[in-house]
Amino acid sequence: MATHVVNNAQKLTPVDKTFCDLPPAVADALEQEALTTSYPTGAVLFAEGQAPRGVFIVRRGRVKLSICGSDGRTLILRIVDAGCPLGVAAVVSGRQYEATAETQEPSEITFLRQSDLLRLMRLHGELALWVTQHISQDYASTCREIRDLILSDSASEKLARLLVGWLDQNTKSKYPSQVKLALTHEEIGQMIGSSRETVSRLLAGFKKQHLIQQTGSTLVIPDRVALESLITA
Amino acid sequence: MATHVVNNAQKLTPVDKTFCDLPPAVADALEQEALTTSYPTGAVLFAEGQAPRGVFIVRRGRVKLSICGSDGRTLILRIVDAGCPLGVAAVVSGRQYEATAETQEPSEITFLRQSDLLRLMRLHGELALWVTQHISQDYASTCREIRDLILSDSASEKLARLLVGWLDQNTKSKYPSQVKLALTHEEIGQMIGSSRETVSRLLAGFKKQHLIQQTGSTLVIPDRVALESLITA
DNA sequence: ACCGATTGGTGATGGGGATCACACATCGGT
DNA sequence: ACCGATGTGTGATCCCCATCACCAATCGGT
């Protein structure tokens, strides 16, 4: 694991992002009922198939959302950053959690019980709307995931798409063509539905074609367009 | 197409299912604003990528929900029966429709404009909740789809799972081990992410193993357990 | 009853990637 | 500085299934 860049960037407030884009009144109401806890790396917030207990809101850190098949193989749905709620759909619908949530670094996470969330949703229309928006967003991103993973389907295309996607999250950073590689090859494989070895080989190939350069855990993508040209292929 | 079983079962009311599980007051309000139309087979209600105009509620008939990849291949997300709303997530989030909706048989469909839905949601808390529930449901089913399609991944396993799924929708029918085959092999392929030929071969194989019998467009699955045993494999 | 169009069956072939098997690198702790 | 654990590089092999190529069967309309 090349991770553990333990955040030293934010020490202004105890918790940097307040409750996301929620109006202060609602945020306060949430804060009243909620419980914020620190978790170490590898903590499982909830597991696929469990009955919903409540929602978890990532305040600091990163959480891996994954599902696993009958044969034991794992697919990572997405990596969730601070500001995002987890398990909302399950809590609202009362069905079991659709995926497993596991911290990828030491994280601070706010928990809100199912009953409290539902009550507050009834009280605050904005909260209900916020919840609904987030679920739709998750739905949309899952649909994209399906399309990308099933209709591709060369592994190199999927990997290229993943890398380009990472670039897109970095547009505001100082070096927008750099990406911190916070995942093992195995995990990358679990994101694109292929094996560790294939990822290794593909990355090597990309380097040989000068599509990427790697120094330590930093990836540089000099020519984004070249990488994108693999995708339509 | 072996379809066109044009429903002769329900002629009691002009539209059988009223607005699903909605309380009458809300249903009436919807009916006020909504517009119900008859569509022929093959009509496209909305297409992946379009800006959301409103939601479509299937009152009678069946609608195919699909996405398509850059290479033109198609994946059918699910077949939607009467009583279900379509395009809700897109309308609520304001993002583009995530999939394409196309009628599979002559259908009656109620359309409700985006602005009207949002206004009514604000007025009727139950409606907002209903919407949210449906989106969560779609989200859950999409997650299942991902798991089944990516983590399987022998094609026979996927097909077996599909067949068993069809059985589950029939539990209340007179012959719970029979399934009306309303899809072409090509479409089945698009549901499990494989080719027409593979589906043909697999079905032939299943017949040879006496896992299924087919007469006309009726499938009989004599031993559900045997079929399920393919899934864990 | 005809004929074009859509659907279904089945062989042959090839390729992409999973899997197995090792060796090397790197990390983290005591 | 050592050593086990974890992650990475790369060859060899093999098998599933997409694809191509045809033909048979069935449907649907006039």
Short mmCIF file of C-alpha atoms (C1' of nucleotides) in Angstrom, two decimals:
data_model
loop_
_atom_site.label_atom_id
_atom_site.label_comp_id
_atom_site.label_asym_id
_atom_site.label_seq_id
_atom_site.Cartn_x
_atom_site.Cartn_y
_atom_site.Cartn_z
CA MET A 1 0.00 0.00 0.00
CA ALA A 2 1.42 3.33 -1.08
CA THR A 3 -1.27 5.25 0.77
CA HIS A 4 -1.09 6.81 4.23
CA VAL A 5 -0.51 10.40 3.15
CA VAL A 6 -2.17 11.23 6.45
CA ASN A 7 -3.86 14.54 5.75
CA ASN A 8 -1.94 17.49 7.05
CA ALA A 9 -3.66 19.96 4.80
CA GLN A 10 -6.67 20.86 6.90
CA LYS A 11 -6.52 21.80 10.53
CA LEU A 12 -8.60 24.95 10.41
CA THR A 13 -11.83 23.49 11.71
CA PRO A 14 -12.24 20.22 13.54
CA VAL A 15 -14.20 19.06 10.51
CA ASP A 16 -13.52 20.84 7.27
CA LYS A 17 -16.56 20.46 5.08
CA THR A 18 -19.63 21.36 7.07
CA PHE A 19 -22.66 19.40 6.11
CA CYS A 20 -22.03 19.71 2.44
CA ASP A 21 -24.37 22.03 0.65
CA LEU A 22 -27.07 21.93 3.29
CA PRO A 23 -28.53 25.16 4.67
CA PRO A 24 -27.16 25.93 8.15
CA ALA A 25 -30.47 25.35 9.91
CA VAL A 26 -30.70 21.83 8.59
CA ALA A 27 -27.02 21.19 9.16
CA ASP A 28 -27.42 22.17 12.79
CA ALA A 29 -30.38 19.89 13.21
CA LEU A 30 -28.36 17.03 11.81
CA GLU A 31 -25.39 17.80 14.00
CA GLN A 32 -27.69 17.56 17.02
CA GLU A 33 -28.66 13.98 16.33
CA ALA A 34 -25.53 12.75 14.65
CA LEU A 35 -22.45 11.14 16.06
CA THR A 36 -19.04 11.76 14.59
CA THR A 37 -16.34 9.14 15.07
CA SER A 38 -12.78 8.53 13.96
CA TYR A 39 -12.07 5.28 12.20
CA PRO A 40 -8.73 3.66 11.36
CA THR A 41 -7.88 2.35 7.92
CA GLY A 42 -9.82 -0.75 6.99
CA ALA A 43 -12.85 -0.18 9.16
CA VAL A 44 -16.06 -1.56 7.72
CA LEU A 45 -18.89 0.92 8.17
CA PHE A 46 -21.47 -1.42 6.78
CA ALA A 47 -21.49 -4.56 4.69
CA GLU A 48 -23.46 -5.56 1.67
CA GLY A 49 -26.63 -7.33 2.68
CA GLN A 50 -26.93 -5.96 6.21
CA ALA A 51 -30.16 -4.34 7.31
CA PRO A 52 -29.76 -0.57 7.22
CA ARG A 53 -28.97 1.09 10.53
CA GLY A 54 -28.39 4.61 9.33
CA VAL A 55 -26.37 6.77 6.99
CA PHE A 56 -22.67 7.55 7.23
CA ILE A 57 -21.37 10.89 6.07
CA VAL A 58 -17.69 11.13 5.26
CA ARG A 59 -16.29 14.24 6.91
CA ARG A 60 -12.63 13.51 6.37
CA GLY A 61 -10.77 10.68 4.68
CA ARG A 62 -11.73 8.28 1.93
CA VAL A 63 -14.07 5.32 1.84
CA LYS A 64 -14.15 2.43 -0.60
CA LEU A 65 -17.55 1.26 -1.76
CA SER A 66 -17.57 -2.25 -3.16
CA ILE A 67 -19.71 -5.25 -3.91
CA CYS A 68 -18.64 -8.83 -4.08
CA GLY A 69 -19.81 -11.74 -6.15
CA SER A 70 -20.70 -15.25 -5.12
CA ASP A 71 -17.27 -16.47 -6.14
CA GLY A 72 -15.56 -14.04 -3.80
CA ARG A 73 -14.30 -11.62 -6.40
CA THR A 74 -14.68 -7.95 -5.55
CA LEU A 75 -15.74 -4.98 -7.60
CA ILE A 76 -15.07 -1.49 -6.34
CA LEU A 77 -17.97 0.75 -7.22
CA ARG A 78 -16.27 3.97 -6.30
CA ILE A 79 -14.03 5.75 -3.85
CA VAL A 80 -15.93 8.29 -1.84
CA ASP A 81 -14.39 11.53 -0.63
CA ALA A 82 -15.31 13.88 2.18
CA GLY A 83 -18.72 15.44 1.89
CA CYS A 84 -20.61 12.45 0.63
CA PRO A 85 -23.26 10.43 2.42
CA LEU A 86 -23.20 6.65 2.28
CA GLY A 87 -26.00 4.15 2.57
CA VAL A 88 -28.74 6.64 1.86
CA ALA A 89 -30.63 4.54 -0.62
CA ALA A 90 -30.71 1.59 1.75
CA VAL A 91 -31.93 3.69 4.64
CA VAL A 92 -34.66 5.37 2.64
CA SER A 93 -35.94 2.23 1.00
CA GLY A 94 -35.49 0.03 4.04
CA ARG A 95 -33.77 -2.60 1.94
CA GLN A 96 -30.40 -3.97 2.79
CA TYR A 97 -27.21 -2.04 2.10
CA GLU A 98 -26.36 -2.53 -1.56
CA ALA A 99 -22.61 -2.44 -1.05
CA THR A 100 -19.85 -2.61 1.51
CA ALA A 101 -18.20 0.55 2.80
CA GLU A 102 -14.66 0.37 4.12
CA THR A 103 -12.31 3.19 5.09
CA GLN A 104 -9.21 3.50 2.99
CA GLU A 105 -7.39 5.84 5.33
CA PRO A 106 -8.03 7.10 8.84
CA SER A 107 -11.34 8.88 8.48
CA GLU A 108 -13.84 10.91 10.41
CA ILE A 109 -17.36 9.85 9.82
CA THR A 110 -20.70 11.07 11.02
CA PHE A 111 -23.40 8.55 11.71
CA LEU A 112 -27.08 9.32 11.68
CA ARG A 113 -29.65 6.72 12.68
CA GLN A 114 -32.25 5.67 10.17
CA SER A 115 -35.18 6.82 12.28
CA ASP A 116 -33.58 10.20 12.91
CA LEU A 117 -32.87 10.76 9.24
CA LEU A 118 -36.40 9.89 8.24
CA ARG A 119 -37.84 12.13 10.93
CA LEU A 120 -35.63 15.03 9.92
CA MET A 121 -36.49 14.49 6.29
CA ARG A 122 -40.14 14.91 7.12
CA LEU A 123 -39.35 18.09 9.03
CA HIS A 124 -37.02 19.68 6.50
CA GLY A 125 -38.05 19.55 2.89
CA GLU A 126 -34.58 20.63 1.83
CA LEU A 127 -33.09 17.62 3.51
CA ALA A 128 -35.47 15.30 1.71
CA LEU A 129 -34.54 16.93 -1.53
CA TRP A 130 -30.85 16.70 -0.72
CA VAL A 131 -31.21 13.01 -0.02
CA THR A 132 -33.09 12.43 -3.23
CA GLN A 133 -30.52 14.32 -5.24
CA HIS A 134 -27.73 12.24 -3.81
CA ILE A 135 -29.48 9.02 -4.58
CA SER A 136 -30.12 10.08 -8.16
CA GLN A 137 -26.48 10.98 -8.44
CA ASP A 138 -25.45 7.58 -7.19
CA TYR A 139 -27.87 5.98 -9.59
CA ALA A 140 -26.47 7.93 -12.51
CA SER A 141 -22.91 7.07 -11.58
CA THR A 142 -23.81 3.41 -11.26
CA CYS A 143 -25.37 3.47 -14.71
CA ARG A 144 -22.20 4.99 -16.13
CA GLU A 145 -20.23 2.30 -14.36
CA ILE A 146 -22.32 -0.40 -15.96
CA ARG A 147 -21.92 1.09 -19.38
CA ASP A 148 -18.20 1.50 -19.04
CA LEU A 149 -17.57 -1.92 -17.61
CA ILE A 150 -19.81 -4.07 -19.74
CA LEU A 151 -19.84 -2.35 -23.06
CA SER A 152 -16.18 -1.74 -23.50
CA ASP A 153 -14.76 -4.27 -23.22
CA SER A 154 -11.05 -4.31 -23.82
CA ALA A 155 -9.35 -3.96 -20.48
CA SER A 156 -7.05 -1.26 -21.81
CA GLU A 157 -10.05 0.86 -22.68
CA LYS A 158 -11.42 0.52 -19.19
CA LEU A 159 -8.10 1.40 -17.63
CA ALA A 160 -7.69 4.42 -19.87
CA ARG A 161 -11.16 5.56 -18.92
CA LEU A 162 -10.33 5.21 -15.25
CA LEU A 163 -7.16 7.26 -15.58
CA VAL A 164 -8.90 9.99 -17.55
CA GLY A 165 -11.58 10.03 -14.90
CA TRP A 166 -8.93 10.63 -12.26
CA LEU A 167 -7.56 13.48 -14.29
CA ASP A 168 -10.98 15.07 -14.32
CA GLN A 169 -11.04 15.19 -10.54
CA ASN A 170 -7.77 17.12 -10.58
CA THR A 171 -8.56 19.97 -12.90
CA LYS A 172 -8.31 22.53 -10.14
CA SER A 173 -5.05 21.22 -8.71
CA LYS A 174 -1.71 22.86 -9.38
CA TYR A 175 -0.56 20.11 -11.71
CA PRO A 176 -3.66 18.98 -13.52
CA SER A 177 -1.82 16.30 -15.45
CA GLN A 178 -0.66 14.52 -12.32
CA VAL A 179 -2.49 11.90 -10.35
CA LYS A 180 -1.64 10.47 -6.97
CA LEU A 181 -1.82 6.73 -7.27
CA ALA A 182 -3.52 5.72 -4.06
CA LEU A 183 -4.62 2.26 -5.11
CA THR A 184 -2.78 -1.00 -5.55
CA HIS A 185 -2.85 -2.75 -8.87
CA GLU A 186 -5.16 -5.27 -7.32
CA GLU A 187 -7.60 -2.54 -6.38
CA ILE A 188 -7.38 -0.95 -9.81
CA GLY A 189 -8.20 -4.35 -11.20
CA GLN A 190 -11.21 -4.48 -8.92
CA MET A 191 -12.33 -1.13 -10.26
CA ILE A 192 -12.22 -2.16 -13.92
CA GLY A 193 -13.15 -5.78 -13.44
CA SER A 194 -9.90 -7.43 -14.37
CA SER A 195 -6.99 -9.14 -12.74
CA ARG A 196 -4.00 -7.69 -10.95
CA GLU A 197 -1.65 -9.08 -13.59
CA THR A 198 -3.53 -7.48 -16.44
CA VAL A 199 -3.36 -4.09 -14.76
CA SER A 200 0.35 -4.48 -14.28
CA ARG A 201 0.88 -5.39 -17.90
CA LEU A 202 -1.37 -2.63 -19.18
CA LEU A 203 0.36 0.04 -17.15
CA ALA A 204 3.71 -1.22 -18.39
CA GLY A 205 2.38 -0.99 -21.92
CA PHE A 206 1.12 2.54 -21.38
CA LYS A 207 4.54 3.55 -20.13
CA LYS A 208 6.20 2.01 -23.16
CA GLN A 209 3.90 4.06 -25.38
CA HIS A 210 4.68 7.17 -23.33
CA LEU A 211 1.05 7.58 -22.41
CA ILE A 212 1.99 7.77 -18.77
CA GLN A 213 5.07 8.27 -16.61
CA GLN A 214 5.41 7.10 -13.07
CA THR A 215 7.69 8.32 -10.29
CA GLY A 216 6.91 6.78 -6.96
CA SER A 217 3.20 7.00 -6.44
CA THR A 218 2.75 9.91 -8.81
CA LEU A 219 1.40 9.35 -12.28
CA VAL A 220 1.97 11.95 -14.97
CA ILE A 221 -0.22 11.91 -18.03
CA PRO A 222 1.53 14.13 -20.54
CA ASP A 223 -0.94 13.72 -23.34
CA ARG A 224 -4.46 13.27 -22.18
CA VAL A 225 -5.81 13.17 -25.70
CA ALA A 226 -3.62 10.23 -26.64
CA LEU A 227 -4.99 8.32 -23.71
CA GLU A 228 -8.53 9.23 -24.65
CA SER A 229 -7.98 7.93 -28.13
CA LEU A 230 -7.81 4.45 -26.63
CA ILE A 231 -11.34 4.80 -25.38
CA THR A 232 -13.28 5.14 -28.59
CA ALA A 233 -11.26 2.32 -30.11
CA MET B 1 -40.50 -11.33 -32.31
CA ALA B 2 -42.64 -13.82 -30.50
CA THR B 3 -44.40 -11.10 -28.55
CA HIS B 4 -47.69 -9.38 -29.26
CA VAL B 5 -49.77 -11.15 -26.70
CA VAL B 6 -51.86 -8.00 -26.73
CA ASN B 7 -53.30 -7.95 -23.25
CA ASN B 8 -56.82 -9.20 -23.13
CA ALA B 9 -56.73 -9.84 -19.43
CA GLN B 10 -57.75 -6.43 -18.16
CA LYS B 11 -60.62 -4.46 -19.55
CA LEU B 12 -62.26 -3.53 -16.30
CA THR B 13 -61.01 0.02 -16.08
CA PRO B 14 -59.56 2.06 -18.90
CA VAL B 15 -56.29 1.94 -17.05
CA ASP B 16 -55.84 -0.94 -14.68
CA LYS B 17 -53.31 0.05 -12.09
CA THR B 18 -54.21 3.45 -10.75
CA PHE B 19 -51.25 5.49 -9.76
CA CYS B 20 -49.50 2.61 -8.15
CA ASP B 21 -49.41 2.77 -4.40
CA LEU B 22 -50.10 6.48 -4.17
CA PRO B 23 -52.85 7.79 -1.92
CA PRO B 24 -55.93 8.85 -3.92
CA ALA B 25 -55.52 12.55 -3.24
CA VAL B 26 -52.05 12.58 -4.72
CA ALA B 27 -53.06 10.33 -7.58
CA ASP B 28 -55.83 12.74 -8.48
CA ALA B 29 -53.48 15.68 -8.43
CA LEU B 30 -51.15 13.84 -10.77
CA GLU B 31 -53.95 12.85 -13.08
CA GLN B 32 -54.87 16.52 -13.37
CA GLU B 33 -51.51 17.52 -14.76
CA ALA B 34 -50.58 14.36 -16.56
CA LEU B 35 -51.19 13.29 -20.10
CA THR B 36 -51.82 9.66 -20.98
CA THR B 37 -51.03 8.47 -24.49
CA SER B 38 -51.02 5.22 -26.43
CA TYR B 39 -47.77 4.23 -28.06
CA PRO B 40 -47.12 1.54 -30.65
CA THR B 41 -44.34 -1.01 -30.32
CA GLY B 42 -40.89 0.46 -30.73
CA ALA B 43 -41.69 3.98 -29.65
CA VAL B 44 -38.81 5.74 -27.93
CA LEU B 45 -40.03 7.63 -24.90
CA PHE B 46 -36.67 9.17 -24.21
CA ALA B 47 -33.10 8.50 -25.18
CA GLU B 48 -29.93 8.24 -23.17
CA GLY B 49 -28.25 11.63 -22.97
CA GLN B 50 -31.27 13.80 -23.61
CA ALA B 51 -32.15 16.59 -21.22
CA PRO B 52 -34.99 15.46 -18.97
CA ARG B 53 -38.44 16.65 -20.01
CA GLY B 54 -40.49 14.74 -17.49
CA VAL B 55 -41.34 11.33 -16.16
CA PHE B 56 -43.20 8.56 -17.95
CA ILE B 57 -45.37 6.18 -16.01
CA VAL B 58 -46.20 2.87 -17.60
CA ARG B 59 -49.93 2.24 -17.25
CA ARG B 60 -50.19 -0.70 -19.60
CA GLY B 61 -47.68 -2.58 -21.69
CA ARG B 62 -43.95 -3.12 -21.32
CA VAL B 63 -40.98 -0.84 -21.79
CA LYS B 64 -37.36 -1.75 -22.42
CA LEU B 65 -34.74 0.28 -20.60
CA SER B 66 -31.30 0.12 -22.15
CA ILE B 67 -27.99 1.86 -22.45
CA CYS B 68 -25.57 1.67 -25.30
CA GLY B 69 -21.82 1.85 -25.44
CA SER B 70 -19.57 3.89 -27.66
CA ASP B 71 -19.11 0.93 -29.99
CA GLY B 72 -22.83 0.64 -30.56
CA ARG B 73 -23.45 -2.44 -28.49
CA THR B 74 -26.55 -2.38 -26.35
CA LEU B 75 -27.21 -3.51 -22.81
CA ILE B 76 -30.75 -3.91 -21.58
CA LEU B 77 -30.97 -2.77 -17.99
CA ARG B 78 -34.44 -4.11 -17.38
CA ILE B 79 -37.90 -4.58 -18.76
CA VAL B 80 -40.40 -2.39 -16.99
CA ASP B 81 -43.99 -3.42 -16.40
CA ALA B 82 -47.12 -1.42 -15.74
CA GLY B 83 -47.08 0.67 -12.58
CA CYS B 84 -43.51 1.85 -12.78
CA PRO B 85 -42.27 5.37 -13.39
CA LEU B 86 -39.39 6.00 -15.79
CA GLY B 87 -36.86 8.77 -15.89
CA VAL B 88 -37.43 9.85 -12.32
CA ALA B 89 -33.81 10.12 -11.34
CA ALA B 90 -33.02 12.29 -14.34
CA VAL B 91 -35.92 14.61 -13.69
CA VAL B 92 -35.13 15.04 -10.04
CA SER B 93 -31.43 15.58 -10.48
CA GLY B 94 -31.76 17.62 -13.66
CA ARG B 95 -29.07 15.52 -15.33
CA GLN B 96 -29.65 13.81 -18.62
CA TYR B 97 -31.65 10.61 -18.90
CA GLU B 98 -29.35 7.75 -17.95
CA ALA B 99 -30.87 5.27 -20.36
CA THR B 100 -33.14 4.85 -23.33
CA ALA B 101 -36.77 3.81 -22.90
CA GLU B 102 -38.51 2.04 -25.75
CA THR B 103 -41.90 0.34 -25.79
CA GLN B 104 -41.83 -3.39 -26.38
CA GLU B 105 -45.52 -3.73 -27.09
CA PRO B 106 -48.35 -1.29 -27.63
CA SER B 107 -48.45 0.61 -24.36
CA GLU B 108 -50.30 3.31 -22.54
CA ILE B 109 -48.08 5.77 -20.85
CA THR B 110 -48.67 8.78 -18.69
CA PHE B 111 -46.38 11.74 -19.08
CA LEU B 112 -45.79 14.33 -16.41
CA ARG B 113 -43.67 17.40 -17.05
CA GLN B 114 -40.59 17.96 -14.97
CA SER B 115 -41.79 21.26 -13.55
CA ASP B 116 -45.15 19.79 -12.62
CA LEU B 117 -43.60 16.82 -10.88
CA LEU B 118 -41.25 19.00 -8.89
CA ARG B 119 -44.06 21.34 -7.91
CA LEU B 120 -46.30 18.47 -6.85
CA MET B 121 -43.45 16.91 -4.91
CA ARG B 122 -43.14 20.09 -2.91
CA LEU B 123 -46.88 20.08 -2.26
CA HIS B 124 -47.25 16.42 -1.37
CA GLY B 125 -44.70 14.92 0.92
CA GLU B 126 -45.96 11.44 0.09
CA LEU B 127 -45.18 11.99 -3.55
CA ALA B 128 -41.64 13.08 -2.75
CA LEU B 129 -41.22 9.99 -0.66
CA TRP B 130 -42.68 7.80 -3.39
CA VAL B 131 -40.24 9.25 -5.88
CA THR B 132 -37.32 8.72 -3.57
CA GLN B 133 -38.35 5.15 -2.90
CA HIS B 134 -38.51 4.39 -6.57
CA ILE B 135 -35.12 5.85 -7.24
CA SER B 136 -33.59 3.83 -4.42
CA GLN B 137 -35.21 0.76 -5.85
CA ASP B 138 -33.74 1.46 -9.26
CA TYR B 139 -30.39 2.05 -7.65
CA ALA B 140 -30.54 -1.25 -5.82
CA SER B 141 -31.53 -3.13 -8.94
CA THR B 142 -28.73 -1.51 -10.89
CA CYS B 143 -26.26 -2.56 -8.22
CA ARG B 144 -27.51 -6.11 -8.46
CA GLU B 145 -27.18 -5.93 -12.21
CA ILE B 146 -23.57 -4.84 -11.89
CA ARG B 147 -22.77 -7.63 -9.51
CA ASP B 148 -24.41 -10.27 -11.63
CA LEU B 149 -22.92 -9.12 -14.89
CA ILE B 150 -19.38 -8.36 -13.89
CA LEU B 151 -18.66 -10.81 -11.15
CA SER B 152 -19.94 -13.94 -12.76
CA ASP B 153 -18.67 -14.28 -15.34
CA SER B 154 -19.42 -17.40 -17.29
CA ALA B 155 -22.21 -16.65 -19.69
CA SER B 156 -24.11 -19.75 -18.65
CA GLU B 157 -24.20 -18.51 -15.10
CA LYS B 158 -25.65 -15.20 -16.18
CA LEU B 159 -28.26 -16.85 -18.33
CA ALA B 160 -29.25 -19.22 -15.55
CA ARG B 161 -29.59 -16.27 -13.22
CA LEU B 162 -31.80 -14.48 -15.72
CA LEU B 163 -34.08 -17.48 -16.12
CA VAL B 164 -34.37 -17.97 -12.39
CA GLY B 165 -35.17 -14.29 -12.08
CA TRP B 166 -38.00 -14.72 -14.53
CA LEU B 167 -39.31 -17.62 -12.50
CA ASP B 168 -39.41 -15.42 -9.44
CA GLN B 169 -41.75 -13.01 -11.16
CA ASN B 170 -44.15 -15.86 -11.83
CA THR B 171 -44.62 -17.31 -8.39
CA LYS B 172 -48.24 -16.27 -8.25
CA SER B 173 -49.12 -17.54 -11.71
CA LYS B 174 -50.99 -20.79 -12.30
CA TYR B 175 -47.92 -22.54 -13.62
CA PRO B 176 -45.04 -21.15 -11.62
CA SER B 177 -42.47 -23.20 -13.49
CA GLN B 178 -43.40 -21.73 -16.86
CA VAL B 179 -42.08 -18.59 -18.43
CA LYS B 180 -43.35 -16.79 -21.50
CA LEU B 181 -40.33 -16.09 -23.64
CA ALA B 182 -41.01 -12.57 -24.86
CA LEU B 183 -37.49 -11.70 -25.92
CA THR B 184 -35.40 -12.67 -28.90
CA HIS B 185 -32.08 -14.37 -28.37
CA GLU B 186 -30.45 -11.15 -29.38
CA GLU B 187 -32.27 -9.29 -26.63
CA ILE B 188 -31.46 -11.95 -24.09
CA GLY B 189 -27.86 -11.52 -25.11
CA GLN B 190 -28.19 -7.81 -24.51
CA MET B 191 -29.51 -8.52 -21.04
CA ILE B 192 -26.60 -10.69 -20.00
CA GLY B 193 -23.92 -8.96 -22.02
CA SER B 194 -23.16 -11.65 -24.53
CA SER B 195 -23.77 -12.45 -28.14
CA ARG B 196 -26.84 -13.83 -29.85
CA GLU B 197 -24.97 -16.97 -30.86
CA THR B 198 -23.85 -17.69 -27.34
CA VAL B 199 -27.40 -17.46 -26.05
CA SER B 200 -28.57 -19.84 -28.74
CA ARG B 201 -25.87 -22.34 -27.89
CA LEU B 202 -26.43 -22.04 -24.16
CA LEU B 203 -30.17 -22.60 -24.44
CA ALA B 204 -29.52 -25.61 -26.63
CA GLY B 205 -27.15 -26.90 -23.99
CA PHE B 206 -29.69 -26.36 -21.22
CA LYS B 207 -32.23 -28.31 -23.21
CA LYS B 208 -29.79 -31.13 -23.71
CA GLN B 209 -29.24 -31.26 -19.96
CA HIS B 210 -33.00 -31.19 -19.42
CA LEU B 211 -32.73 -27.99 -17.44
CA ILE B 212 -35.37 -26.43 -19.64
CA GLN B 213 -37.99 -27.47 -22.16
CA GLN B 214 -39.36 -25.23 -24.83
CA THR B 215 -42.62 -25.43 -26.75
CA GLY B 216 -43.26 -22.43 -28.91
CA SER B 217 -42.57 -19.35 -26.83
CA THR B 218 -43.16 -21.11 -23.53
CA LEU B 219 -40.25 -22.19 -21.41
CA VAL B 220 -40.71 -24.83 -18.78
CA ILE B 221 -38.17 -25.14 -16.04
CA PRO B 222 -38.85 -28.49 -14.41
CA ASP B 223 -36.08 -28.35 -11.86
CA ARG B 224 -35.36 -24.91 -10.63
CA VAL B 225 -32.76 -26.11 -8.19
CA ALA B 226 -30.72 -27.75 -10.92
CA LEU B 227 -30.65 -24.45 -12.77
CA GLU B 228 -29.65 -22.61 -9.64
CA SER B 229 -26.78 -24.98 -9.11
CA LEU B 230 -25.18 -23.44 -12.17
CA ILE B 231 -25.10 -20.09 -10.46
CA THR B 232 -22.84 -20.78 -7.53
CA ALA B 233 -20.43 -22.59 -9.82
"C1'" DA C 1 -49.76 -18.97 -50.70
"C1'" DC C 2 -45.95 -16.39 -51.78
"C1'" DC C 3 -41.43 -13.79 -50.46
"C1'" DG C 4 -38.60 -10.67 -48.09
"C1'" DA C 5 -37.25 -9.90 -43.45
"C1'" DT C 6 -36.35 -11.11 -39.11
"C1'" DT C 7 -34.90 -14.81 -36.03
"C1'" DG C 8 -32.60 -19.17 -34.73
"C1'" DG C 9 -28.98 -23.11 -35.16
"C1'" DT C 10 -24.24 -24.45 -35.58
"C1'" DG C 11 -19.42 -25.01 -37.31
"C1'" DA C 12 -14.69 -22.90 -37.56
"C1'" DT C 13 -11.41 -19.69 -35.98
"C1'" DG C 14 -8.87 -16.45 -33.24
"C1'" DG C 15 -7.82 -13.52 -29.50
"C1'" DG C 16 -8.01 -11.38 -25.08
"C1'" DG C 17 -7.37 -12.03 -20.69
"C1'" DA C 18 -7.68 -15.24 -16.48
"C1'" DT C 19 -4.83 -18.16 -14.18
"C1'" DC C 20 -0.61 -20.38 -12.55
"C1'" DA C 21 4.09 -19.91 -11.32
"C1'" DC C 22 8.01 -17.53 -9.84
"C1'" DA C 23 11.35 -13.78 -8.94
"C1'" DC C 24 12.02 -9.15 -7.52
"C1'" DA C 25 10.93 -4.87 -5.03
"C1'" DT C 26 9.23 -2.34 -1.15
"C1'" DC C 27 7.29 -1.52 3.17
"C1'" DG C 28 6.84 -1.69 8.24
"C1'" DG C 29 7.79 -3.25 12.34
"C1'" DT C 30 10.89 -5.10 16.33
"C1'" DA D 1 19.54 -3.97 9.49
"C1'" DC D 2 17.05 -7.86 9.30
"C1'" DC D 3 12.56 -10.43 7.74
"C1'" DG D 4 7.95 -11.47 6.89
"C1'" DA D 5 4.16 -9.48 4.50
"C1'" DT D 6 2.47 -7.16 0.90
"C1'" DG D 7 2.78 -5.37 -3.69
"C1'" DT D 8 4.80 -5.69 -8.57
"C1'" DG D 9 6.82 -7.60 -13.17
"C1'" DT D 10 6.55 -11.06 -16.64
"C1'" DG D 11 6.50 -15.51 -18.98
"C1'" DA D 12 3.61 -19.67 -20.37
"C1'" DT D 13 -0.65 -21.78 -20.98
"C1'" DC D 14 -5.38 -22.42 -21.79
"C1'" DC D 15 -10.19 -21.68 -22.34
"C1'" DC D 16 -14.26 -19.09 -23.05
"C1'" DC D 17 -16.70 -16.57 -26.08
"C1'" DA D 18 -16.96 -12.92 -29.88
"C1'" DT D 19 -16.92 -13.02 -34.49
"C1'" DC D 20 -17.52 -14.61 -39.21
"C1'" DA D 21 -20.02 -17.41 -42.32
"C1'" DC D 22 -23.99 -19.93 -43.76
"C1'" DC D 23 -28.31 -22.10 -43.86
"C1'" DA D 24 -32.80 -23.31 -41.89
"C1'" DA D 25 -36.99 -21.82 -39.83
"C1'" DT D 26 -40.48 -18.67 -38.85
"C1'" DC D 27 -43.00 -14.50 -39.20
"C1'" DG D 28 -45.78 -10.94 -41.35
"C1'" DG D 29 -47.67 -8.57 -44.69
"C1'" DT D 30 -50.03 -8.06 -49.50
#
